[in-house]
Coordinates of C-alpha atoms in Angstrom, one line a residue:
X251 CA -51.2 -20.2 -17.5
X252 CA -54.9 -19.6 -18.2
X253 CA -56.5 -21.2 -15.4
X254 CA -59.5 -22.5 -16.0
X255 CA -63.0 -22.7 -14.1
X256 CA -63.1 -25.4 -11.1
X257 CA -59.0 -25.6 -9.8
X258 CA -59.7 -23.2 -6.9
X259 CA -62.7 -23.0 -4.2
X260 CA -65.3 -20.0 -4.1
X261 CA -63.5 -18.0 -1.2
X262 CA -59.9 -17.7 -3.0
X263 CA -61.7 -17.3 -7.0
X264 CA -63.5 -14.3 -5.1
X265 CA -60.8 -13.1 -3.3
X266 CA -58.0 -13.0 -6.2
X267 CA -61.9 -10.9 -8.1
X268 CA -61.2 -8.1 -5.3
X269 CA -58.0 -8.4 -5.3
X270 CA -57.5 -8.2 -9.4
X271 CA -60.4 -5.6 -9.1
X272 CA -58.7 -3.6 -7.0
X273 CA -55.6 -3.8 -8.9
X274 CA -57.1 -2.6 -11.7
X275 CA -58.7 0.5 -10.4
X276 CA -55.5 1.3 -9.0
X277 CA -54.0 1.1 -13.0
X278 CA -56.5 2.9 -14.2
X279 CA -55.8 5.7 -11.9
X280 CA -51.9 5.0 -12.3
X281 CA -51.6 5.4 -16.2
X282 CA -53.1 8.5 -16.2
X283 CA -50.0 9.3 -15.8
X284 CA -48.5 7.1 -18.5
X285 CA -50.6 7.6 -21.6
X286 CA -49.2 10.7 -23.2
X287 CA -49.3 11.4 -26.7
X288 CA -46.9 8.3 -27.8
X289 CA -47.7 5.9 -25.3
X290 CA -51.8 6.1 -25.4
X291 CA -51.3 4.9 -29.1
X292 CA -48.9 2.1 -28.3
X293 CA -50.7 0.9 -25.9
X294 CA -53.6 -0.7 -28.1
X295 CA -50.7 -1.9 -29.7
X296 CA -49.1 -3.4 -27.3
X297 CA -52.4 -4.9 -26.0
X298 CA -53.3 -6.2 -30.3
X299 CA -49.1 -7.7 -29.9
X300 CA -49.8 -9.8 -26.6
X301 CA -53.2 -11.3 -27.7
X302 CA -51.4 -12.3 -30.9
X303 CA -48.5 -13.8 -29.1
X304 CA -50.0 -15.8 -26.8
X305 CA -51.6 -17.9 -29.8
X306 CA -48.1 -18.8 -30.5
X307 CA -47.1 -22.1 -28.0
X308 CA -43.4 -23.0 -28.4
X309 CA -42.1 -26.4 -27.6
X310 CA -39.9 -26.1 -24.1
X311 CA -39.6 -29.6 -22.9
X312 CA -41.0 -33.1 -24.3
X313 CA -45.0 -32.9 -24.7
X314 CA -45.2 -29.4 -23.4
X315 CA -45.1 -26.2 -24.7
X316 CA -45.4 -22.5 -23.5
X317 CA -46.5 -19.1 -24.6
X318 CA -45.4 -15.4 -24.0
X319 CA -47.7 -14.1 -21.0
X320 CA -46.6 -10.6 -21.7
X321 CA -46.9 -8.6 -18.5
X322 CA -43.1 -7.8 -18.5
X323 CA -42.9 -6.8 -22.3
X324 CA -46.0 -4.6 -21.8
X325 CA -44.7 -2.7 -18.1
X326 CA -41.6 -1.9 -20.5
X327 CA -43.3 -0.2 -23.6
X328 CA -45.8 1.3 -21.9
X329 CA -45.4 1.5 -18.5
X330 CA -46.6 -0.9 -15.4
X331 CA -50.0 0.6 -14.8
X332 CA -51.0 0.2 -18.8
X333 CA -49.3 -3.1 -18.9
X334 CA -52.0 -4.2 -16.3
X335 CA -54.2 -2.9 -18.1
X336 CA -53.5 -4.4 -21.7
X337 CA -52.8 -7.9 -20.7
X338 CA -56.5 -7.5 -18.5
X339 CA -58.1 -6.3 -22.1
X340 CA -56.5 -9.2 -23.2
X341 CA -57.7 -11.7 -20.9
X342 CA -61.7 -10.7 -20.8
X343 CA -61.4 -10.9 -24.8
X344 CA -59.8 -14.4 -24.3
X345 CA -62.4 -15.3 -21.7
X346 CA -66.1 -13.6 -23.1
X347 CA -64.9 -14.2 -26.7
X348 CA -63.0 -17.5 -27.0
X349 CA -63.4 -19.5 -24.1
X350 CA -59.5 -19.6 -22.7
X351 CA -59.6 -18.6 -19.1
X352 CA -62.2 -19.9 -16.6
X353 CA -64.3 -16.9 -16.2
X354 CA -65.1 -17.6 -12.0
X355 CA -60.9 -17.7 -13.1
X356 CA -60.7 -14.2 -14.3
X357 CA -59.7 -12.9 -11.0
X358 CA -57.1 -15.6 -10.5
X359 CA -55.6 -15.3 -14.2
X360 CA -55.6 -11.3 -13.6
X361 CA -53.8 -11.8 -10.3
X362 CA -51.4 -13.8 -12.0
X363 CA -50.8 -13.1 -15.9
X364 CA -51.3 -8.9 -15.6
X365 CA -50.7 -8.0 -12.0
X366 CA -47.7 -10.3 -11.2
X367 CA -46.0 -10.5 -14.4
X368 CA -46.3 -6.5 -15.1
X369 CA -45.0 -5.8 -11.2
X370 CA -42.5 -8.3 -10.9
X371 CA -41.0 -7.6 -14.4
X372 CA -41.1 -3.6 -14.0
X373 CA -39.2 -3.9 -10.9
X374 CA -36.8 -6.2 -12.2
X375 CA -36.4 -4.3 -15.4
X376 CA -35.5 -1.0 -13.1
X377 CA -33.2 -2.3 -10.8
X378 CA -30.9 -3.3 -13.9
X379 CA -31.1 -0.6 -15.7
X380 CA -30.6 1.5 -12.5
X381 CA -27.7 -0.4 -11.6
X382 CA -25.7 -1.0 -15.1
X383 CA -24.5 1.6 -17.7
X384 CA -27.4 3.4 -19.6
X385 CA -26.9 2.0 -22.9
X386 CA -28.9 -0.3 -25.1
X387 CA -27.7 -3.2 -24.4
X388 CA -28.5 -2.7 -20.5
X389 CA -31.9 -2.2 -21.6
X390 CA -32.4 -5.4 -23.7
X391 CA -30.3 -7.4 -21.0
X392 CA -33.1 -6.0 -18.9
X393 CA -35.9 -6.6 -20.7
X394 CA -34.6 -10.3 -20.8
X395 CA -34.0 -10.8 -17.1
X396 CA -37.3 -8.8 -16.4
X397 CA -39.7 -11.6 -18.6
X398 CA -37.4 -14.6 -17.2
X399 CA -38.1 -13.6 -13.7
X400 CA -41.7 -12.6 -14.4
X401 CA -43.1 -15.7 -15.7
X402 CA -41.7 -18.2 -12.4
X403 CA -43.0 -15.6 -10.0
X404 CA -46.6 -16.0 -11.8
X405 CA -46.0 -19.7 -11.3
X406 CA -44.9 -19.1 -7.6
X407 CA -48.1 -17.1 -6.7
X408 CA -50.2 -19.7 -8.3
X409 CA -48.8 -22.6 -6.3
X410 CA -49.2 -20.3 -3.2
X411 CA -53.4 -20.0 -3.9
X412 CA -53.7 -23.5 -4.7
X413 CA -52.1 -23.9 -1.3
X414 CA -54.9 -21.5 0.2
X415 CA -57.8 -23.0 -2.2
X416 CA -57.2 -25.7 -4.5
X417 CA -60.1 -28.3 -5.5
X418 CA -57.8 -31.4 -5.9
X419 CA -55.6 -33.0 -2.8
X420 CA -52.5 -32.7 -4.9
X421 CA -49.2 -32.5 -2.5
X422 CA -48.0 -28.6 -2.4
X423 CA -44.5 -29.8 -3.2
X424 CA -45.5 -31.5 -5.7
X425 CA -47.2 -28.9 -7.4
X426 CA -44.5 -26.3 -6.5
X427 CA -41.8 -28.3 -8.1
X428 CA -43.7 -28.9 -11.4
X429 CA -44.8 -25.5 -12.0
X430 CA -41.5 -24.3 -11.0
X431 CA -39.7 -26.5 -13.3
X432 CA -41.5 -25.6 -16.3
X433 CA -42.2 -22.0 -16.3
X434 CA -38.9 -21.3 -16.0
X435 CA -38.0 -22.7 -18.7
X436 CA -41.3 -21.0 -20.3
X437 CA -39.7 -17.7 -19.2
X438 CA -36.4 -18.2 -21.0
X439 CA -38.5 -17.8 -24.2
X440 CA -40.8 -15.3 -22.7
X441 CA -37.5 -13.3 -22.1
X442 CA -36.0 -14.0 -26.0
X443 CA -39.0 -13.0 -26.8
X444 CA -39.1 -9.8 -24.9
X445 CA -35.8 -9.2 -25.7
X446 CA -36.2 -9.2 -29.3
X447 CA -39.5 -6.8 -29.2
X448 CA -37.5 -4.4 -27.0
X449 CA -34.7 -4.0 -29.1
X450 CA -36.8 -3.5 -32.3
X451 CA -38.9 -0.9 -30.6
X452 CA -35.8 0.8 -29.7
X453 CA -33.7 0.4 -33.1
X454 CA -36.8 2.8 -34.7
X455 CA -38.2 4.3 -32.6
X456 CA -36.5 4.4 -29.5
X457 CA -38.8 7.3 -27.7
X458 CA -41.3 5.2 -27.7
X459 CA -40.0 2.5 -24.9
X460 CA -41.6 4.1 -21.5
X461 CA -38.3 2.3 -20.1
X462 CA -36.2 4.2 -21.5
X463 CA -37.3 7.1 -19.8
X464 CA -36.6 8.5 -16.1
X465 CA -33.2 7.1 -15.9
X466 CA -30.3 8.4 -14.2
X467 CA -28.9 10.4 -16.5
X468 CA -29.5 10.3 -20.3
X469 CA -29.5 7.0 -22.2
X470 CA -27.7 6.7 -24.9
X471 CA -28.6 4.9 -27.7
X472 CA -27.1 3.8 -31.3
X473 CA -28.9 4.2 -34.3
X474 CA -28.1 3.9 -37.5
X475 CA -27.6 7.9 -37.6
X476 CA -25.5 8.1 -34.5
X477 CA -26.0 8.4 -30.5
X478 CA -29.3 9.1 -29.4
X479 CA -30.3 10.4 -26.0
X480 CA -33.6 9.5 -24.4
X481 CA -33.9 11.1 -20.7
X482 CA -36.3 11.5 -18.4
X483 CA -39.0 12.4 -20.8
X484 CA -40.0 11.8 -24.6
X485 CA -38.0 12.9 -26.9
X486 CA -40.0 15.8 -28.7
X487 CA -38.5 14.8 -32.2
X488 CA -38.4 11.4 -32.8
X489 CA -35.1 10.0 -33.1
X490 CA -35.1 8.5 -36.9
X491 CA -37.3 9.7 -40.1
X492 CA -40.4 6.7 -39.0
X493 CA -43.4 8.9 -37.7
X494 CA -45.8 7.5 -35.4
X495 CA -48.1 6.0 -37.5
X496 CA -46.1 4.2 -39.9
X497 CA -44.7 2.0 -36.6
X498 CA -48.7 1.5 -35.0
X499 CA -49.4 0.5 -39.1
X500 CA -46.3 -1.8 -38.9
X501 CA -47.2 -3.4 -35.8
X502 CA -50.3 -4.0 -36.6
X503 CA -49.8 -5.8 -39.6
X504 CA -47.2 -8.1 -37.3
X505 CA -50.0 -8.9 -34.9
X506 CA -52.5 -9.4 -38.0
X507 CA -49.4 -11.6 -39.2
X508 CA -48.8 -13.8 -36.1
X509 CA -52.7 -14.6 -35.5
X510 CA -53.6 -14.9 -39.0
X511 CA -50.7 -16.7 -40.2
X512 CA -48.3 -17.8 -37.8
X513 CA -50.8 -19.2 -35.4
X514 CA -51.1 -22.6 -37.8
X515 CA -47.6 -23.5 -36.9
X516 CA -47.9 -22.9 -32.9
X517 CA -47.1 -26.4 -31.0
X518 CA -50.2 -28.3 -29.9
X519 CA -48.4 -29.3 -27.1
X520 CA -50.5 -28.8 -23.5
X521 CA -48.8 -25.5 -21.9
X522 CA -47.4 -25.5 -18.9
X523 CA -50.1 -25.5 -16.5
X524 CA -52.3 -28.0 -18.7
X525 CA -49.3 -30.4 -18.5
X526 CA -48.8 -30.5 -14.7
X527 CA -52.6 -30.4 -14.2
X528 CA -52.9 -33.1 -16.6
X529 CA -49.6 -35.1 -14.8
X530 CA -51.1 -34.6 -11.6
X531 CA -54.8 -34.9 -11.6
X532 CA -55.6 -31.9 -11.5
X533 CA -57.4 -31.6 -14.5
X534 CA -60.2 -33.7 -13.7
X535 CA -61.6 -30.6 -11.1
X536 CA -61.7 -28.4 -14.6
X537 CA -65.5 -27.1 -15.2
X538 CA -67.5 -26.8 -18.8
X539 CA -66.8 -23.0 -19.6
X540 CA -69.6 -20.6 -19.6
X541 CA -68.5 -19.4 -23.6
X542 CA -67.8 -22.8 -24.7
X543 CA -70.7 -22.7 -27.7
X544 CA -69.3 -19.1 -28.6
X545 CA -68.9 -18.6 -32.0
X546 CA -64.7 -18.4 -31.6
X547 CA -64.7 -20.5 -28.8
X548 CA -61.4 -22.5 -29.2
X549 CA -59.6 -19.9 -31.6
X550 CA -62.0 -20.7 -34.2
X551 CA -64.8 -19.9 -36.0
X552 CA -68.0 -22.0 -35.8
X553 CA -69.5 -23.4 -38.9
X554 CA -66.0 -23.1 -41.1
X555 CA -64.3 -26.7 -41.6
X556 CA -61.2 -26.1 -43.2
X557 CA -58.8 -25.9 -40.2
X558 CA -56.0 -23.2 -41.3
X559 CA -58.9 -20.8 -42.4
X560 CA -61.3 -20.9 -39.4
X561 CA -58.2 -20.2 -36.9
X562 CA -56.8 -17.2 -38.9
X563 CA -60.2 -16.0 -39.1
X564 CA -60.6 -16.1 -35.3
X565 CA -56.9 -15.2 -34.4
X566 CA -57.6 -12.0 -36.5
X567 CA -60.6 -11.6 -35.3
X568 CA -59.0 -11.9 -31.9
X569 CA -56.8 -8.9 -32.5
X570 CA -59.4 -6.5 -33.7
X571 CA -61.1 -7.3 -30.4
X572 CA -58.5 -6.3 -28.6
X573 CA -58.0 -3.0 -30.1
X574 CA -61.7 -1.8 -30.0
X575 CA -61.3 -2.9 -26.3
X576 CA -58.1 -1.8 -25.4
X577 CA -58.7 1.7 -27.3
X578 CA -61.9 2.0 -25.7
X579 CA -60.1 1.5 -22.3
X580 CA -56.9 3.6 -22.4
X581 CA -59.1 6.8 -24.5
X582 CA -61.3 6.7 -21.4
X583 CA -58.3 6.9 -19.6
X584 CA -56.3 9.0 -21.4
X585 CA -59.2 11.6 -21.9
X586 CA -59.1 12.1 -17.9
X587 CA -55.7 12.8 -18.2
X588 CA -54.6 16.2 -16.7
X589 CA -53.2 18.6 -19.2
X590 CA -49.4 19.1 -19.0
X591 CA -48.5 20.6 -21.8
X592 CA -46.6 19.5 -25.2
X593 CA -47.9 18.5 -28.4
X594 CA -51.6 16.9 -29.0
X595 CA -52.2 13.3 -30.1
X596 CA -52.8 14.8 -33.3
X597 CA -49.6 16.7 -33.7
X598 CA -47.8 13.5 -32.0
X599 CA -49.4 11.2 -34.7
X600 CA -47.9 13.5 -37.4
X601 CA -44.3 13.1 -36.4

C-alpha cells in the first residue's frame, strides 16, 4: 500500500503531511511512556523486523500479491505510540533511500500504513484480550484479528481520500470494492503473520510483549518451565534463562535473514494497490519519483548486475538503515523519558 507520487491532488497530499505530522508528535510525546528498559531496545527491532518483512510479497489471489504493513504487529510489541513510530522510520527509509513511497505521498502512506494500522490494530487487539480469558492463546487470537482488521481499515481510509482528492475519475465504488476485496485477503496473511511473531515473542520471552501488560488481572502464560504471570507491568526477572540481548541478536539475524536471503523468493506479483491501480487506470496519474537515480532505488544496488546479490545487498542495507534511524529516534525519545524507577538499560540488557 505504498502510494506513490501523483494519485491524490496538492490540498489532500498536504493535508494527510499535517495530519501524519501531527500524529507523530503526538507519538513521540506518547512513547515516552512506552520505551522502558525492554521496550526501547525492541523497538529498533521491531522497526529492523517490519522493513524486512515488507520485502517479502506473498501470492493472495491470481497476479497479485501482498505484504505485511506491520502497524498492528508493532502497536502489540511495543506499544501504539512506538508502533507509529517504527513503521514512520520505516517509511522515510523506504522513501529517501529506495524510492518506494511517493515522497509528496509520505503524508498519505503515514496516515495510512503507521497511524491507521497501529490504532485500529491496538484497539482491536485490547478489546479481545479485555473481553476473553487472559491466556496465551487469547493473546495470539488477538494479535490475529488485530492485523486482519488493521490492513482493510487502511484500505478503507484510502478509498475515503481518493474520494476527497484523487487525480484519476475512477468511480468511488469501484475503487472501494477493489481495494476492499483484496486487502482483506492481504490481512489474512498480515494476521498469520502476526500471529506467528506474537507467539514467538511470547514462548521466550514473554515480558517483552507491551500487550501483555495492563490486563485485568495477571496473564497467565505456559512455558516450557510452567505458568508464567505477566501483569500490569514487566516482569523484573525474565521468565526463561534468554537475556535480553541474545533475543535483539536473534532477531536481528532474522531480519538480516529475510532481506538478505528470503527477499529472492518474494512474488513479483503487483501488490494490492498496484493491481487495482493498474486494473483501473489509475496508474497512469503515477509521477517519476524524486529518489528514482538513488543508489538502492528499487531494492537494489546500482552498478551490481548479478540480480540475487545486488537485492540482498540492498535489503540488508535496508535494515541497518532502519536501525541507525529507528535507534536514533526512540534514544532521543527514551532519553526524555522521566525517571520512574527500576533497573537501567544497562542492568536490563544484562538479564
Amino acid at each position: 500500500m505504498h502510494v506513490p507520487d501523483g494519485f491524490f491532488d496538492v490540498p489532500v497530499s498536504v493535508g494527510a503531511g499535517v495530519f501524519a505530522a501531527a500524529g507523530v508528535a503526538v507519538c513521540l510525546r506518547g512513547a515516552r511512556r512506552e520505551l522502558d528498559d525492554r521496550t526501547a531496545p525492541m523497538a529498533g527491532l521491531v522497526a529492523a523486523f517490519v522493513f524486512a518483512a515488507q520485502m517479502l510479497n506473498f501470492p493472495v489471489a491470481a497476479g497479485t500479491s501482498g505484504h505485511l504493513l506491520g502497524g498492528a504487529l508493532a502497536a502489540i510489541l511495543v506499544g501504539p505510540y512506538t508502533a507509529v513510530l517504527c513503521v514512520a522510520v520505516v517509511l522515510l527509509v523506504q522513501g529517501f533511500f529506495f524510492a518506494d513511497g511517493g515522497l509528496t505521498a509520505l503524508g498519505v502512506n503515514i496516515t495510512l500504513m503507521a497511524i491507521v494500522t497501529s490504532v485500529v490494530g491496538w484497539a482491536v487487539f485490547r478489546l479481545v484480550t479485555r473481553t476473553g480469558p487472559h491466556r496465551r492463546g487469547t493473546l495470539v487470537a488477538a494479535s490475529f484479528l488485530a492485523a486482519l482488521v488493521s490492513v482493510p481499515a487502511a484500505a478503507l481510509v484510502f478509498t475515503v481520500l481518493f474520494w476527497l482528492g484523487g487525480t484519476a475519475p475512477i468511480d468511488l465504488g469501484a475503487v472501494a470494492a477493489a481495494m476492499g476485496g483484496v486487502h482483506v485477503l492481504i490481512g489474512l496473511g498480515e494476521g498469520l503473520i502476526t500471529a506467528l511473531t506474537v507467539s514467538s515473542v511470547l514462548a521466550v520471552r514473554p515480558d517483552l510483549v507491551y500487550g501483555a501488560r495492563g490486563t485485568a488481572g495477571p496473564l497467565v502464560l505456559r512455558t516450557a518451565e510452567g505458568e508464567v504471570e505477566v501483569g500490569g507491568r514487566p516482569a523484573e526477572k525474565p521468565s526463561t534463562g534468554i537475556g535480553l540481548r541474545p533475543v535483539l541478536a536473534g532477531g536481528a539475524i532474522v531480519a538480516v535473514l529475510l532481506a538478505g536471503v528470503v527477499s529472492f523468493y518474494a512474488s513479483s506479483a503487483p501488490d494490492g494497490l498496484e493491481k487495482v491501480a493498474s486494473d483501473k487506470g489509475l496508474s497512469a496519474q503515477e509521477k517519476p519519483h524524486a529518489a528514482e537515480d538513488a543508489p538502492l532505488a528499487g531494492y537494489s544496488v546500482r552498478g551490481l548486475s548479478d540480480q540475487r546479490l545486488s537485492g540482498g545487498l540492498a535489503g540488508v542495507a535496508g535494515v541497518a538503515l532502519t536501525v541507525a534511524a529507528g535507534g536514533g529516534v526512540f534514544y532521543a525519545v527514551r532519553r526524555r523519558r522521566r525517571p520512574t524507577g527500576g533497573v537501567s538499560p544497562a542492568g536490563a540488557l544484562a538479564k
